[in-house]
Amino acid sequence: MNAVCNFDDACDDIFSVGPMELSVGSLDLYDFDECLDQDVDSSVQSPPVARVEQRQSPSVMRMQPRRISMDSMANIRKQVSWPTKKSSRPSTPCESLMMLVENKLLQKAIPKRSAENLQVTSNFDKNGASKVAEDSYELPSSFLRALLAEQGPATKRRKTDVGCLHRACIQEKVSLEAVQGMLRENLQAASRQVVVSTEKSDYSHTSFSMVTKAVREAYPFPLNIALANNASAAVVEALVSADPSVLTKEDGSQQEASLHVLLRHKQADTAVVDAFLSANPSAAKVQDRHANTPLHVACRTSAPLDAVRHLFA
Amino acid sequence: MYPEAVLKRNFHDQTPLDLARSNIHMCSDDVAHYLWVQVNNMASC
């Protein structure tokens, strides 16, 4: 490898500067061969700019972060040969940078679920995606906002069906028709785990003001998201009938099943408990991470006697 | 559906009846009494 500068150090240089000093095009200072050691053809030569910078030590680069306009990003596609697989080939220079960030930075720094978080959010709101990136990944928001602004509609490379159902279930008054329509489009979305985030206002004790933050939802399954957000019984039953096996899957940080979530959040609607147990009788046997059965949760909350009876026998 | 659940203990060594007794402000007397009867039935069997 020809480059003097390590990619990780280089990325630290990029992200250590303030949001106003950030230059997106400064990535062309660094060795793309090292960045894409597995994906890129090794015969591709480094750009001329990179050769000049190789003579400088990393400390010099850290002291003087270069500013290069967004126009220089147009050269990135010419400089890098991408894998032959069509779906993974970027269509815009900015998208290629996005792939660099996702493939090389985020895989190391954050778990996979958070990477999905960015993807889902970018389907709906570019500014929301940059906020998530700022909070979750500790990247400057202007960096990813610039990326997403040039990237264009996220639907070009993302599947819009992933996460739409999850997004809908967050809303408290989601209509049954909307959920049924999404399930008709993609039935497997009911059993897919997708981490989504929503913006919630919270009081910050450091700035003494209300701050809007992107907060990760507690449950990746749409059924449990709907239960936690007090969805109607018809919506819940539609999600259960789409895939009853979700009822026995552990979900969230407490590894709760859907019956735990129902009893904890919905004060145990007896009809919904019946629907759960008739769809999947083994849902009553699932234990959370503290070995609590749904009956434990029912006794801890204000569950009605009928719901307890149905859980028991 | 799962009668054995009434005797199951969690990692804090609590049965559902223990939880019902300790959460009297949340759990109704009917539920606690029902669980007590079921535990006695299971113990007699």
Coordinates of C-alpha atoms in Angstrom, one line a residue:
Chain A
M1 CA 0.0 0.0 0.0
N2 CA 1.4 3.4 -1.1
A3 CA -0.3 5.6 1.4
V4 CA 1.4 7.0 4.4
C5 CA -1.8 8.0 6.1
N6 CA -4.0 5.3 7.7
F7 CA -7.7 5.5 6.8
D8 CA -8.9 5.4 10.4
D9 CA -6.5 8.3 11.3
A10 CA -7.7 10.1 8.3
C11 CA -11.3 9.7 9.3
D12 CA -10.5 10.9 12.8
D13 CA -9.1 14.0 11.1
I14 CA -12.2 14.6 9.1
F15 CA -14.6 14.2 12.0
S16 CA -12.5 16.0 14.6
V17 CA -13.0 19.3 12.9
G18 CA -16.1 21.4 13.7
P19 CA -19.2 21.4 11.5
M20 CA -18.4 24.7 9.9
E21 CA -14.8 23.6 9.0
L22 CA -15.8 20.4 7.5
S23 CA -15.0 19.8 3.9
V24 CA -16.7 16.8 2.4
G25 CA -14.3 16.6 -0.6
S26 CA -11.3 16.2 1.7
L27 CA -11.7 12.5 1.5
D28 CA -9.7 12.6 -1.8
L29 CA -6.7 13.2 0.3
Y30 CA -6.6 9.7 1.5
D31 CA -5.8 6.4 -0.1
F32 CA -8.9 4.9 -1.6
D33 CA -7.1 1.6 -2.2
E34 CA -6.7 1.2 1.5
C35 CA -10.3 2.3 2.1
L36 CA -11.6 -0.3 -0.3
D37 CA -9.0 -3.0 0.1
Q38 CA -11.6 -5.7 -0.5
D39 CA -13.9 -4.1 -3.0
V40 CA -11.7 -2.1 -5.2
D41 CA -9.5 -3.3 -8.0
S42 CA -5.9 -3.0 -6.9
S43 CA -4.8 -1.8 -10.3
V44 CA -6.5 1.5 -9.9
Q45 CA -4.1 4.3 -9.3
S46 CA -4.4 6.8 -6.5
P47 CA -5.4 10.3 -7.5
P48 CA -2.7 12.9 -8.1
V49 CA -3.8 14.9 -5.1
A50 CA -3.3 11.9 -2.9
R51 CA 0.2 11.4 -4.1
V52 CA 1.1 14.9 -3.1
E53 CA -0.3 14.4 0.4
Q54 CA 1.5 11.1 0.9
R55 CA 4.7 13.1 1.5
Q56 CA 3.2 14.9 4.4
S57 CA 3.0 13.3 7.8
P58 CA -0.4 12.6 9.4
S59 CA 0.3 15.2 12.0
V60 CA 0.6 17.9 9.4
M61 CA -2.6 16.8 7.9
R62 CA -4.3 16.9 11.2
M63 CA -3.1 20.5 11.8
Q64 CA -4.3 21.7 8.4
P65 CA -7.5 20.0 7.2
R66 CA -7.9 20.8 3.5
R67 CA -11.1 22.3 2.1
I68 CA -12.1 21.1 -1.3
S69 CA -15.3 22.0 -3.0
M70 CA -18.0 19.6 -3.7
D71 CA -17.0 19.7 -7.4
S72 CA -14.0 17.6 -6.6
M73 CA -16.3 14.7 -5.6
A74 CA -17.2 14.3 -9.3
N75 CA -13.8 12.8 -9.8
I76 CA -14.3 10.1 -7.2
R77 CA -16.2 7.8 -9.6
K78 CA -13.4 8.1 -12.1
Q79 CA -10.7 7.3 -9.5
V80 CA -12.4 4.3 -7.9
S81 CA -13.5 1.2 -9.7
W82 CA -16.4 -0.3 -7.9
P83 CA -17.4 -3.9 -7.6
T84 CA -19.1 -5.4 -10.6
K85 CA -22.3 -6.2 -8.7
K86 CA -25.0 -3.8 -10.0
S87 CA -26.9 -3.3 -6.8
S88 CA -23.8 -2.2 -4.8
R89 CA -22.5 0.2 -7.5
P90 CA -23.0 3.8 -6.5
S91 CA -24.8 6.1 -8.9
T92 CA -23.6 9.4 -7.7
P93 CA -20.2 10.6 -6.3
C94 CA -21.9 11.4 -3.0
E95 CA -23.3 7.9 -2.8
S96 CA -19.9 6.5 -3.2
L97 CA -18.8 8.5 -0.3
M98 CA -21.8 7.3 1.6
M99 CA -20.7 3.7 0.9
L100 CA -17.2 4.5 2.2
V101 CA -18.6 5.8 5.4
E102 CA -21.0 3.0 5.8
N103 CA -18.6 0.2 4.9
K104 CA -15.5 1.4 6.6
L105 CA -16.4 3.6 9.5
L106 CA -19.8 2.5 10.7
Q107 CA -19.1 -1.2 10.7
K108 CA -16.3 -0.7 13.1
A109 CA -17.7 2.0 15.3
I110 CA -21.3 1.0 15.8
P111 CA -23.4 -2.2 15.8
K112 CA -25.3 -3.3 12.8
R113 CA -28.7 -2.3 14.1
S114 CA -27.6 1.3 14.2
A115 CA -26.5 1.1 10.6
E116 CA -30.0 0.0 9.7
N117 CA -31.3 2.9 11.7
L118 CA -29.7 5.3 9.3
Q119 CA -31.0 3.5 6.3
V120 CA -34.6 3.5 7.5
T121 CA -34.5 7.1 8.5
S122 CA -33.0 8.3 5.3
N123 CA -36.0 6.8 3.5
F124 CA -38.2 9.4 5.1
D125 CA -36.4 12.4 6.1
K126 CA -32.9 13.5 5.1
N127 CA -32.5 16.0 7.9
G128 CA -33.7 13.2 10.3
A129 CA -31.0 11.0 9.0
S130 CA -28.4 13.5 9.6
K131 CA -29.7 14.0 13.1
V132 CA -29.6 10.3 13.8
A133 CA -26.1 10.2 12.4
E134 CA -25.0 13.0 14.6
D135 CA -26.5 11.4 17.7
S136 CA -25.8 7.8 17.1
Y137 CA -22.5 7.9 15.2
E138 CA -21.1 11.1 16.6
L139 CA -20.5 12.4 13.1
P140 CA -20.9 16.1 12.3
S141 CA -24.4 16.5 10.9
S142 CA -23.2 18.8 8.1
F143 CA -21.2 16.0 6.7
L144 CA -24.0 13.6 6.2
R145 CA -26.4 16.3 5.4
A146 CA -24.2 17.3 2.5
L147 CA -24.0 13.6 1.5
L148 CA -27.7 13.1 1.6
A149 CA -28.4 16.4 -0.2
E150 CA -26.4 15.3 -3.2
Q151 CA -27.6 11.7 -2.9
G152 CA -31.1 12.6 -4.0
P153 CA -34.1 10.4 -3.3
A154 CA -33.1 7.6 -1.0
T155 CA -35.5 5.3 -2.8
K156 CA -33.0 4.9 -5.6
R157 CA -30.9 2.5 -3.6
R158 CA -33.1 1.7 -0.5
K159 CA -36.1 -0.5 -0.4
T160 CA -39.0 1.7 0.7
D161 CA -41.0 -1.2 2.0
V162 CA -38.5 -1.8 4.8
G163 CA -39.5 0.2 7.7
C164 CA -42.7 1.7 6.4
L165 CA -44.8 -0.6 8.5
H166 CA -42.6 0.0 11.5
R167 CA -42.9 3.8 10.9
A168 CA -46.7 3.5 10.7
C169 CA -46.9 1.5 13.9
I170 CA -45.2 4.2 15.8
Q171 CA -48.2 6.5 15.3
E172 CA -50.7 6.1 18.0
K173 CA -53.8 6.4 15.7
V174 CA -52.6 4.3 12.7
S175 CA -55.5 3.2 10.6
L176 CA -56.3 -0.4 10.0
E177 CA -56.4 0.2 6.2
A178 CA -52.9 1.6 6.1
V179 CA -51.5 -1.4 8.0
Q180 CA -53.5 -3.9 5.9
G181 CA -52.2 -2.2 2.7
M182 CA -48.6 -2.4 3.8
L183 CA -49.0 -6.0 4.7
R184 CA -50.6 -6.7 1.3
E185 CA -47.6 -5.2 -0.3
N186 CA -45.1 -7.1 1.8
L187 CA -46.3 -9.7 4.2
Q188 CA -42.8 -10.4 5.5
A189 CA -42.6 -6.9 6.9
A190 CA -44.5 -8.1 10.0
S191 CA -41.8 -10.4 11.0
R192 CA -38.9 -8.2 10.1
Q193 CA -36.8 -6.5 12.7
V194 CA -36.0 -2.9 11.9
V195 CA -34.7 -0.4 14.3
V196 CA -36.4 2.9 13.8
S197 CA -36.0 6.2 15.6
T198 CA -38.3 9.0 16.3
E199 CA -37.8 12.6 17.3
K200 CA -38.7 13.3 20.9
S201 CA -38.3 16.5 22.8
D202 CA -36.6 16.3 26.1
Y203 CA -35.3 18.7 28.7
S204 CA -31.5 19.1 28.6
H205 CA -29.9 19.9 31.9
T206 CA -26.8 21.1 30.3
S207 CA -28.3 23.7 28.0
F208 CA -31.4 24.4 30.2
S209 CA -33.7 24.1 27.3
M210 CA -35.9 21.6 25.4
V211 CA -33.9 19.6 22.9
T212 CA -35.3 17.5 20.1
K213 CA -33.5 14.2 19.9
A214 CA -33.7 11.1 17.8
V215 CA -34.6 8.3 20.1
R216 CA -34.4 4.7 19.1
E217 CA -37.6 2.8 19.5
A218 CA -37.4 0.0 22.1
Y219 CA -38.7 -2.8 19.9
P220 CA -37.6 -3.8 16.4
F221 CA -40.8 -5.8 15.6
P222 CA -43.7 -3.8 14.2
L223 CA -46.2 -5.7 16.4
N224 CA -44.4 -4.7 19.6
I225 CA -43.9 -1.2 18.4
A226 CA -47.7 -1.0 17.8
L227 CA -48.4 -2.4 21.3
A228 CA -46.0 0.0 22.9
N229 CA -47.7 2.9 21.2
N230 CA -51.3 1.9 22.1
A231 CA -52.4 0.8 18.6
S232 CA -56.0 -0.3 18.3
A233 CA -57.0 -3.9 18.7
A234 CA -57.8 -4.3 15.1
V235 CA -54.4 -3.2 14.0
V236 CA -52.8 -5.5 16.5
E237 CA -54.8 -8.5 15.3
A238 CA -53.9 -7.7 11.7
L239 CA -50.3 -7.8 12.6
V240 CA -50.7 -11.0 14.5
S241 CA -52.5 -12.7 11.7
A242 CA -49.7 -11.7 9.3
D243 CA -47.2 -13.8 11.2
P244 CA -48.1 -15.5 14.5
S245 CA -44.6 -16.7 15.1
V246 CA -43.6 -13.2 16.1
L247 CA -45.5 -13.8 19.4
T248 CA -42.8 -16.1 20.7
K249 CA -39.8 -14.1 19.6
E250 CA -37.9 -12.2 22.2
D251 CA -37.6 -8.5 21.4
G252 CA -36.1 -5.4 22.8
S253 CA -33.5 -4.9 25.5
Q254 CA -35.6 -6.9 28.0
Q255 CA -36.1 -9.8 25.6
E256 CA -39.8 -9.6 26.0
A257 CA -42.3 -11.4 23.9
S258 CA -45.4 -9.7 22.5
L259 CA -47.6 -10.8 25.4
H260 CA -45.2 -9.2 27.9
V261 CA -45.4 -5.9 25.9
L262 CA -49.2 -6.1 25.7
L263 CA -49.6 -6.7 29.4
R264 CA -47.2 -4.0 30.3
H265 CA -48.4 -1.3 28.0
K266 CA -52.0 -1.9 27.2
Q267 CA -53.3 -3.0 30.6
A268 CA -54.3 -6.3 29.1
D269 CA -57.2 -6.0 26.8
T270 CA -58.8 -9.4 27.4
A271 CA -59.9 -9.8 23.7
V272 CA -56.3 -9.2 22.5
V273 CA -54.9 -11.7 25.0
D274 CA -57.4 -14.2 23.6
A275 CA -56.3 -13.4 20.1
F276 CA -52.7 -13.8 21.0
L277 CA -53.2 -17.2 22.7
S278 CA -55.4 -18.6 20.0
A279 CA -52.9 -17.6 17.3
N280 CA -50.0 -19.0 19.1
P281 CA -50.6 -20.9 22.4
S282 CA -46.9 -21.1 23.2
A283 CA -46.8 -17.4 23.6
A284 CA -47.8 -17.9 27.3
K285 CA -44.6 -19.8 27.9
V286 CA -42.0 -17.3 26.8
Q287 CA -39.8 -15.8 29.5
D288 CA -38.0 -12.5 29.3
R289 CA -34.4 -11.9 30.4
H290 CA -35.4 -12.0 34.1
A291 CA -37.3 -15.2 33.6
N292 CA -40.7 -13.5 34.0
T293 CA -43.6 -15.2 32.3
P294 CA -46.5 -13.2 31.0
L295 CA -48.3 -14.2 34.2
H296 CA -45.6 -12.5 36.2
V297 CA -46.1 -9.3 34.2
A298 CA -49.9 -9.6 34.6
C299 CA -49.6 -9.7 38.3
R300 CA -47.3 -6.8 38.4
T301 CA -49.6 -4.6 36.3
S302 CA -53.3 -4.0 36.7
A303 CA -54.4 -6.8 34.5
P304 CA -58.1 -7.9 34.8
L305 CA -59.0 -11.3 36.2
D306 CA -60.2 -12.6 32.9
A307 CA -56.9 -12.0 31.2
V308 CA -55.1 -13.8 34.1
R309 CA -57.5 -16.7 33.8
H310 CA -56.9 -17.0 30.1
L311 CA -53.1 -17.0 30.7
F312 CA -53.4 -19.6 33.3
A313 CA -55.8 -22.1 31.6
Chain B
M1 CA -52.8 -22.4 28.5
Y2 CA -49.9 -22.8 30.8
P3 CA -50.9 -23.9 34.3
E4 CA -47.3 -24.4 35.4
A5 CA -46.7 -20.7 35.1
V6 CA -48.3 -20.1 38.6
L7 CA -45.4 -22.0 40.2
K8 CA -42.7 -20.5 38.0
R9 CA -40.1 -18.4 39.7
N10 CA -38.2 -15.6 38.0
F11 CA -34.5 -14.8 38.7
H12 CA -35.6 -12.8 41.8
D13 CA -37.1 -16.0 43.1
Q14 CA -40.6 -14.6 42.9
T15 CA -43.8 -16.5 41.8
P16 CA -46.7 -14.6 40.3
L17 CA -48.5 -14.9 43.6
D18 CA -45.5 -13.2 45.3
L19 CA -45.7 -10.4 42.8
A20 CA -49.5 -10.0 43.3
R21 CA -49.1 -9.8 47.0
S22 CA -46.2 -7.2 46.8
N23 CA -48.1 -5.1 44.3
I24 CA -51.4 -4.6 46.1
H25 CA -51.8 -1.1 44.6
M26 CA -51.7 -2.5 41.1
C27 CA -52.9 -6.0 41.3
S28 CA -56.5 -6.5 42.3
D29 CA -57.6 -8.7 45.2
D30 CA -59.5 -10.9 42.8
V31 CA -56.4 -11.8 40.9
A32 CA -54.4 -12.5 44.1
H33 CA -57.2 -14.7 45.4
Y34 CA -57.5 -16.6 42.2
L35 CA -53.7 -17.2 42.1
W36 CA -53.8 -18.3 45.7
V37 CA -56.5 -20.9 45.0
Q38 CA -54.6 -22.2 42.0
V39 CA -51.4 -22.5 43.9
N40 CA -53.2 -24.5 46.6
N41 CA -54.8 -26.7 44.0
M42 CA -51.5 -27.4 42.3
A43 CA -49.8 -28.1 45.7
S44 CA -52.6 -30.6 46.7
C45 CA -52.2 -32.4 43.4

